[in-house]
Amino acid sequence: MADLRDPFSFGYMWRWPSPLHHRAMQRLEGWALRGADRIIVNTPTALATYRRLYSDISGERWWVLPNGFDPDDFPERSQEKRSSERLTIVYTGSLAGYTPEEIEAARRKGRKGARFLSFQSGTCDPTTRSGYFLLQGVARALEAEPALRRMLRIDLIGKIDPRNERLARSLGIEDVVSFHAPIPHDEALRRAAAADLLFLPLEQGVAGERTPYIPGKAYEYLAMRKPVLLLAGDSDTREILERAGLAFPTPPDDPEAIAARIVELHRTFRQVGTIPVSPDEAYIERFRADRQAETFCAILREAEGGEAVEFPATPVTLEGKK
């Protein structure tokens, strides 16, 4: 059994010392996958890419099983409306701070940011998985609606790249955006659960490609049933959060669109005291950890020659076996 979480040989988070190192690791990956009776990946896009890369591996050996959430990890949800006019947006976790200019300069120099992805070079842009475009959007929102300055609060909590704080100061929005040191995970979940709106930025596919990642935070957001300011293009993550009824998708690299979305959501918040969402409970329940464990066990039984798998928690658009 080969159980892959994030992609390995074509994941943009991996940096190879040379193309030779990358090819060697790809051969090692191929050896491991070809020797497995069943191969599990956790996103539809990762499956499609792996199937292209290892087209000689028969289809019945591939399965998609996403990550999920344990309901016991999360505080009880509050349904009450806020009396305050201040909209609080929260992000907890790690947040990069690179800018488009820095990424491009690094690529030109062949140092940080270089990607030795022999078959997928240039198809994933990590720049948008940072605070850069959010902060630019907030600055534009405050320019368009100066009254927002006293009615908007953004808390970025965790391992936040210092460049984000420097950018906030340079944009003159440090009174709206607060930066906080890492906190224990259970406390981070409580802070997120108390927010009016959650924030999630994603890397962006280019050249028509989807990114092969669904961050673990997306599953936490499913568990919380909170509205999400989602800076994402076409992706598996967007598909999941939209189908769950939680996402307010916004172009991830367009500060004007981000500003307009923030103004729109704050207007709604002022009118009704919350940002209404309609969670699809039946869909969200598919991602419970106990359901995912049932499916994993069923795959093991099927691999041993047992009964065919009946998926109790089929995610997104995939129907299990491909």
Short mmCIF file of C-alpha atoms in Angstrom, two decimals:
data_model
loop_
_atom_site.label_atom_id
_atom_site.label_comp_id
_atom_site.label_asym_id
_atom_site.label_seq_id
_atom_site.Cartn_x
_atom_site.Cartn_y
_atom_site.Cartn_z
CA MET A 1 0.00 0.00 0.00
CA ALA A 2 1.37 3.42 -0.97
CA ASP A 3 -0.44 6.29 0.75
CA LEU A 4 0.59 9.66 -0.62
CA ARG A 5 -0.48 12.89 1.05
CA ASP A 6 1.14 15.88 -0.68
CA PRO A 7 2.61 15.09 -4.11
CA PHE A 8 6.29 14.18 -4.07
CA SER A 9 8.12 14.26 -7.38
CA PHE A 10 6.04 17.09 -8.86
CA GLY A 11 5.22 19.08 -5.72
CA TYR A 12 6.35 22.69 -5.88
CA MET A 13 7.27 22.63 -2.18
CA TRP A 14 10.19 20.32 -2.94
CA ARG A 15 13.39 21.90 -4.21
CA TRP A 16 15.90 19.66 -5.89
CA PRO A 17 19.64 20.46 -5.93
CA SER A 18 19.71 19.65 -9.63
CA PRO A 19 17.59 18.11 -12.39
CA LEU A 20 19.63 14.93 -11.89
CA HIS A 21 18.49 14.70 -8.25
CA HIS A 22 14.89 15.22 -9.34
CA ARG A 23 15.06 12.46 -11.96
CA ALA A 24 16.62 10.08 -9.42
CA MET A 25 13.83 10.75 -6.93
CA GLN A 26 11.23 10.33 -9.65
CA ARG A 27 12.68 6.91 -10.51
CA LEU A 28 12.59 5.97 -6.82
CA GLU A 29 8.98 7.11 -6.59
CA GLY A 30 8.06 5.09 -9.68
CA TRP A 31 9.72 1.99 -8.22
CA ALA A 32 7.73 2.35 -4.99
CA LEU A 33 4.40 2.97 -6.73
CA ARG A 34 4.79 0.14 -9.23
CA GLY A 35 5.43 -2.23 -6.33
CA ALA A 36 2.26 -1.22 -4.48
CA ASP A 37 -1.00 -3.16 -4.71
CA ARG A 38 -3.00 0.00 -4.04
CA ILE A 39 -2.03 3.66 -4.30
CA ILE A 40 -3.93 6.36 -2.42
CA VAL A 41 -3.68 10.06 -3.25
CA ASN A 42 -5.64 12.81 -1.57
CA THR A 43 -6.76 15.16 -4.35
CA PRO A 44 -8.34 14.71 -7.78
CA THR A 45 -5.66 16.81 -9.45
CA ALA A 46 -2.86 14.77 -7.87
CA LEU A 47 -4.52 11.63 -9.19
CA ALA A 48 -4.74 13.03 -12.72
CA THR A 49 -1.09 14.08 -12.66
CA TYR A 50 0.15 10.79 -11.25
CA ARG A 51 -1.87 8.87 -13.83
CA ARG A 52 -0.22 10.88 -16.61
CA LEU A 53 3.22 10.35 -15.12
CA TYR A 54 2.78 6.61 -14.45
CA SER A 55 0.40 5.60 -17.21
CA ASP A 56 1.70 2.02 -17.08
CA ILE A 57 0.16 1.46 -13.63
CA SER A 58 -3.32 -0.02 -14.04
CA GLY A 59 -6.32 2.08 -13.09
CA GLU A 60 -7.77 -0.27 -10.48
CA ARG A 61 -4.75 0.32 -8.24
CA TRP A 62 -5.40 4.04 -7.84
CA TRP A 63 -7.72 5.54 -5.23
CA VAL A 64 -8.52 9.03 -3.98
CA LEU A 65 -9.04 9.53 -0.26
CA PRO A 66 -8.85 13.12 0.98
CA ASN A 67 -7.86 14.27 4.41
CA GLY A 68 -10.60 15.14 6.87
CA PHE A 69 -11.39 16.44 10.35
CA ASP A 70 -12.20 15.03 13.78
CA PRO A 71 -15.34 16.78 15.11
CA ASP A 72 -14.10 16.34 18.69
CA ASP A 73 -11.22 18.74 17.97
CA PHE A 74 -13.51 21.71 17.41
CA PRO A 75 -15.37 24.02 19.80
CA GLU A 76 -19.14 24.11 19.72
CA ARG A 77 -20.48 26.45 17.08
CA SER A 78 -22.24 29.65 18.07
CA GLN A 79 -25.24 30.76 16.03
CA GLU A 80 -25.69 34.16 17.65
CA LYS A 81 -25.35 37.36 15.66
CA ARG A 82 -22.80 39.98 16.59
CA SER A 83 -23.87 43.43 17.76
CA SER A 84 -20.55 44.98 16.77
CA GLU A 85 -20.07 46.61 13.37
CA ARG A 86 -16.44 45.51 13.30
CA LEU A 87 -15.85 42.59 10.97
CA THR A 88 -13.11 40.29 12.25
CA ILE A 89 -11.15 38.21 9.73
CA VAL A 90 -8.85 35.54 11.14
CA TYR A 91 -6.08 33.37 9.74
CA THR A 92 -4.05 30.92 11.84
CA GLY A 93 -1.02 28.98 10.68
CA SER A 94 1.97 29.65 8.45
CA LEU A 95 1.79 32.45 5.92
CA ALA A 96 4.51 33.23 3.41
CA GLY A 97 5.40 36.78 2.52
CA TYR A 98 7.02 36.65 -0.90
CA THR A 99 5.97 39.05 -3.60
CA PRO A 100 5.60 38.45 -7.34
CA GLU A 101 8.73 40.51 -7.94
CA GLU A 102 10.78 38.43 -5.50
CA ILE A 103 9.69 35.14 -7.00
CA GLU A 104 10.46 36.33 -10.53
CA ALA A 105 13.86 37.69 -9.50
CA ALA A 106 14.74 34.41 -7.77
CA ARG A 107 13.76 32.41 -10.81
CA ARG A 108 15.92 34.58 -13.03
CA LYS A 109 18.88 34.08 -10.72
CA GLY A 110 18.23 30.35 -10.46
CA ARG A 111 18.41 30.41 -6.68
CA LYS A 112 15.48 30.53 -4.24
CA GLY A 113 12.26 29.83 -6.06
CA ALA A 114 13.89 27.74 -8.80
CA ARG A 115 11.83 24.70 -9.69
CA PHE A 116 13.31 21.53 -11.20
CA LEU A 117 9.96 20.05 -12.16
CA SER A 118 10.86 18.36 -15.41
CA PHE A 119 7.35 17.79 -16.61
CA GLN A 120 5.43 20.52 -14.78
CA SER A 121 7.78 23.48 -14.72
CA GLY A 122 5.95 26.77 -14.47
CA THR A 123 2.50 25.30 -13.86
CA CYS A 124 2.19 26.39 -10.22
CA ASP A 125 2.69 29.90 -8.87
CA PRO A 126 3.14 29.92 -5.07
CA THR A 127 3.14 33.73 -4.85
CA THR A 128 -0.57 33.92 -4.11
CA ARG A 129 -0.23 31.60 -1.10
CA SER A 130 1.00 34.51 0.99
CA GLY A 131 -0.34 37.63 2.65
CA TYR A 132 0.78 39.91 -0.18
CA PHE A 133 -2.43 40.21 -2.18
CA LEU A 134 -4.70 40.27 0.87
CA LEU A 135 -2.79 43.22 2.31
CA GLN A 136 -2.86 45.03 -1.02
CA GLY A 137 -6.61 44.41 -1.20
CA VAL A 138 -7.19 45.70 2.33
CA ALA A 139 -5.30 48.90 1.52
CA ARG A 140 -7.46 49.48 -1.54
CA ALA A 141 -10.64 48.74 0.42
CA LEU A 142 -9.68 51.39 2.97
CA GLU A 143 -8.98 53.87 0.19
CA ALA A 144 -12.42 53.24 -1.30
CA GLU A 145 -14.24 53.15 2.07
CA PRO A 146 -12.26 55.15 4.68
CA ALA A 147 -14.89 54.37 7.36
CA LEU A 148 -13.84 50.73 7.15
CA ARG A 149 -10.70 51.56 9.10
CA ARG A 150 -12.65 51.50 12.37
CA MET A 151 -14.93 48.64 11.30
CA LEU A 152 -12.45 46.03 10.11
CA ARG A 153 -9.96 43.90 12.00
CA ILE A 154 -7.67 41.25 10.55
CA ASP A 155 -5.75 38.90 12.84
CA LEU A 156 -2.91 36.89 11.30
CA ILE A 157 -1.80 34.35 13.90
CA GLY A 158 1.08 31.92 13.71
CA LYS A 159 4.30 31.62 11.77
CA ILE A 160 3.76 34.74 9.69
CA ASP A 161 6.60 35.82 7.41
CA PRO A 162 7.92 39.21 8.69
CA ARG A 163 7.62 40.63 5.19
CA ASN A 164 3.86 40.69 5.66
CA GLU A 165 4.13 42.99 8.67
CA ARG A 166 6.60 45.24 6.86
CA LEU A 167 4.22 45.45 3.91
CA ALA A 168 1.29 46.31 6.20
CA ARG A 169 3.30 49.17 7.69
CA SER A 170 4.34 50.45 4.28
CA LEU A 171 0.69 50.42 3.16
CA GLY A 172 -0.44 52.25 6.29
CA ILE A 173 -2.81 49.50 7.45
CA GLU A 174 -1.02 48.34 10.60
CA ASP A 175 -3.92 49.66 12.71
CA VAL A 176 -6.27 47.24 10.92
CA VAL A 177 -4.04 44.19 10.47
CA SER A 178 -2.56 42.62 13.61
CA PHE A 179 0.21 40.03 13.69
CA HIS A 180 0.42 37.44 16.46
CA ALA A 181 2.95 34.78 17.45
CA PRO A 182 2.12 31.07 17.14
CA ILE A 183 -0.31 29.68 19.72
CA PRO A 184 -1.31 26.10 20.66
CA HIS A 185 -3.47 24.38 18.07
CA ASP A 186 -6.56 24.11 20.27
CA GLU A 187 -6.37 27.82 21.03
CA ALA A 188 -5.91 28.58 17.33
CA LEU A 189 -9.09 26.64 16.58
CA ARG A 190 -10.97 28.66 19.21
CA ARG A 191 -9.73 31.93 17.74
CA ALA A 192 -10.78 30.85 14.27
CA ALA A 193 -14.18 29.64 15.48
CA ALA A 194 -14.83 33.04 17.07
CA ALA A 195 -14.09 34.93 13.83
CA ASP A 196 -16.72 36.44 11.58
CA LEU A 197 -14.81 35.42 8.45
CA LEU A 198 -11.89 33.08 7.81
CA PHE A 199 -9.14 33.70 5.28
CA LEU A 200 -7.50 31.13 3.01
CA PRO A 201 -4.98 31.93 0.25
CA LEU A 202 -3.86 29.29 -2.25
CA GLU A 203 -1.10 28.89 -4.78
CA GLN A 204 -2.33 29.39 -8.32
CA GLY A 205 -2.14 27.09 -11.28
CA VAL A 206 -0.85 28.51 -14.53
CA ALA A 207 -0.97 27.27 -18.11
CA GLY A 208 -4.43 25.85 -17.47
CA GLU A 209 -3.27 23.54 -14.66
CA ARG A 210 -4.98 23.04 -11.31
CA THR A 211 -2.76 22.90 -8.24
CA PRO A 212 -2.50 19.43 -6.65
CA TYR A 213 -2.92 20.64 -3.06
CA ILE A 214 -5.76 20.90 -0.57
CA PRO A 215 -4.35 22.46 2.61
CA GLY A 216 -5.26 20.87 5.92
CA LYS A 217 -6.79 24.17 6.95
CA ALA A 218 -9.55 23.69 4.38
CA TYR A 219 -10.80 20.67 6.33
CA GLU A 220 -10.73 22.67 9.56
CA TYR A 221 -12.88 25.28 7.88
CA LEU A 222 -15.33 22.58 6.80
CA ALA A 223 -15.62 21.46 10.41
CA MET A 224 -16.29 25.02 11.61
CA ARG A 225 -18.94 25.77 8.95
CA LYS A 226 -17.61 29.36 8.87
CA PRO A 227 -17.64 31.69 5.84
CA VAL A 228 -14.31 31.76 4.03
CA LEU A 229 -12.67 34.58 2.09
CA LEU A 230 -11.02 32.24 -0.40
CA LEU A 231 -8.29 33.67 -2.61
CA ALA A 232 -8.16 30.90 -5.19
CA GLY A 233 -8.60 30.15 -8.84
CA ASP A 234 -9.93 26.91 -10.26
CA SER A 235 -8.81 24.22 -7.81
CA ASP A 236 -9.91 21.20 -5.82
CA THR A 237 -9.95 23.33 -2.67
CA ARG A 238 -12.29 25.85 -4.22
CA GLU A 239 -14.54 23.05 -5.45
CA ILE A 240 -14.79 21.53 -1.98
CA LEU A 241 -15.45 24.78 -0.11
CA GLU A 242 -17.94 26.02 -2.69
CA ARG A 243 -19.83 22.75 -2.71
CA ALA A 244 -19.85 22.87 1.10
CA GLY A 245 -21.57 26.27 0.86
CA LEU A 246 -18.84 28.20 2.70
CA ALA A 247 -16.64 29.92 0.12
CA PHE A 248 -16.57 33.47 -1.14
CA PRO A 249 -14.07 32.86 -3.96
CA THR A 250 -12.06 35.82 -5.16
CA PRO A 251 -9.27 36.07 -7.77
CA PRO A 252 -6.10 35.47 -5.74
CA ASP A 253 -3.89 37.99 -7.52
CA ASP A 254 -6.32 40.89 -8.03
CA PRO A 255 -6.17 43.47 -5.21
CA GLU A 256 -9.11 45.42 -6.65
CA ALA A 257 -11.33 42.32 -6.65
CA ILE A 258 -10.21 41.47 -3.12
CA ALA A 259 -11.01 45.02 -1.98
CA ALA A 260 -14.46 44.84 -3.57
CA ARG A 261 -15.14 41.50 -1.87
CA ILE A 262 -14.13 42.85 1.54
CA VAL A 263 -16.38 45.90 1.12
CA GLU A 264 -19.26 43.67 -0.01
CA LEU A 265 -18.89 41.24 2.89
CA HIS A 266 -18.63 44.04 5.44
CA ARG A 267 -21.79 45.62 4.06
CA THR A 268 -23.61 42.32 4.53
CA PHE A 269 -22.16 41.97 8.02
CA ARG A 270 -23.40 45.42 9.05
CA GLN A 271 -26.88 44.71 7.74
CA VAL A 272 -27.51 41.31 9.34
CA GLY A 273 -24.84 40.94 12.04
CA THR A 274 -23.21 37.96 10.37
CA ILE A 275 -22.07 36.68 6.99
CA PRO A 276 -24.72 34.10 6.11
CA VAL A 277 -23.71 30.75 4.66
CA SER A 278 -25.73 27.61 3.98
CA PRO A 279 -23.50 24.65 4.84
CA ASP A 280 -24.25 21.43 3.00
CA GLU A 281 -24.21 19.21 6.07
CA ALA A 282 -24.47 15.93 4.21
CA TYR A 283 -21.49 16.83 2.06
CA ILE A 284 -19.38 18.14 4.94
CA GLU A 285 -20.03 15.00 6.98
CA ARG A 286 -18.25 12.98 4.28
CA PHE A 287 -14.96 14.44 5.50
CA ARG A 288 -15.27 13.28 9.09
CA ALA A 289 -12.19 11.33 10.17
CA ASP A 290 -14.24 8.30 11.19
CA ARG A 291 -15.82 8.14 7.73
CA GLN A 292 -12.41 8.42 6.10
CA ALA A 293 -11.06 5.66 8.35
CA GLU A 294 -13.93 3.40 7.26
CA THR A 295 -13.04 4.02 3.64
CA PHE A 296 -9.35 3.36 4.24
CA CYS A 297 -10.16 0.04 5.90
CA ALA A 298 -12.44 -0.86 3.01
CA ILE A 299 -9.61 -0.24 0.53
CA LEU A 300 -7.36 -2.55 2.55
CA ARG A 301 -10.01 -5.27 2.55
CA GLU A 302 -10.55 -4.89 -1.18
CA ALA A 303 -6.80 -5.13 -1.82
CA GLU A 304 -6.73 -8.41 0.10
CA GLY A 305 -9.42 -9.82 -2.17
CA GLY A 306 -12.43 -8.96 -0.08
CA GLU A 307 -15.65 -7.29 -1.14
CA ALA A 308 -15.61 -4.30 -3.45
CA VAL A 309 -15.49 -0.95 -1.72
CA GLU A 310 -18.69 0.95 -1.11
CA PHE A 311 -17.60 4.51 -0.41
CA PRO A 312 -19.49 6.08 2.48
CA ALA A 313 -17.64 9.35 2.08
CA THR A 314 -17.01 9.89 -1.63
CA PRO A 315 -15.47 13.38 -1.91
CA VAL A 316 -15.73 16.05 -4.58
CA THR A 317 -16.29 14.65 -8.07
CA LEU A 318 -14.41 11.39 -7.73
CA GLU A 319 -16.19 8.12 -7.31
CA GLY A 320 -13.40 6.17 -5.65
CA LYS A 321 -11.69 3.86 -8.11
CA LYS A 322 -10.24 5.25 -11.34
#
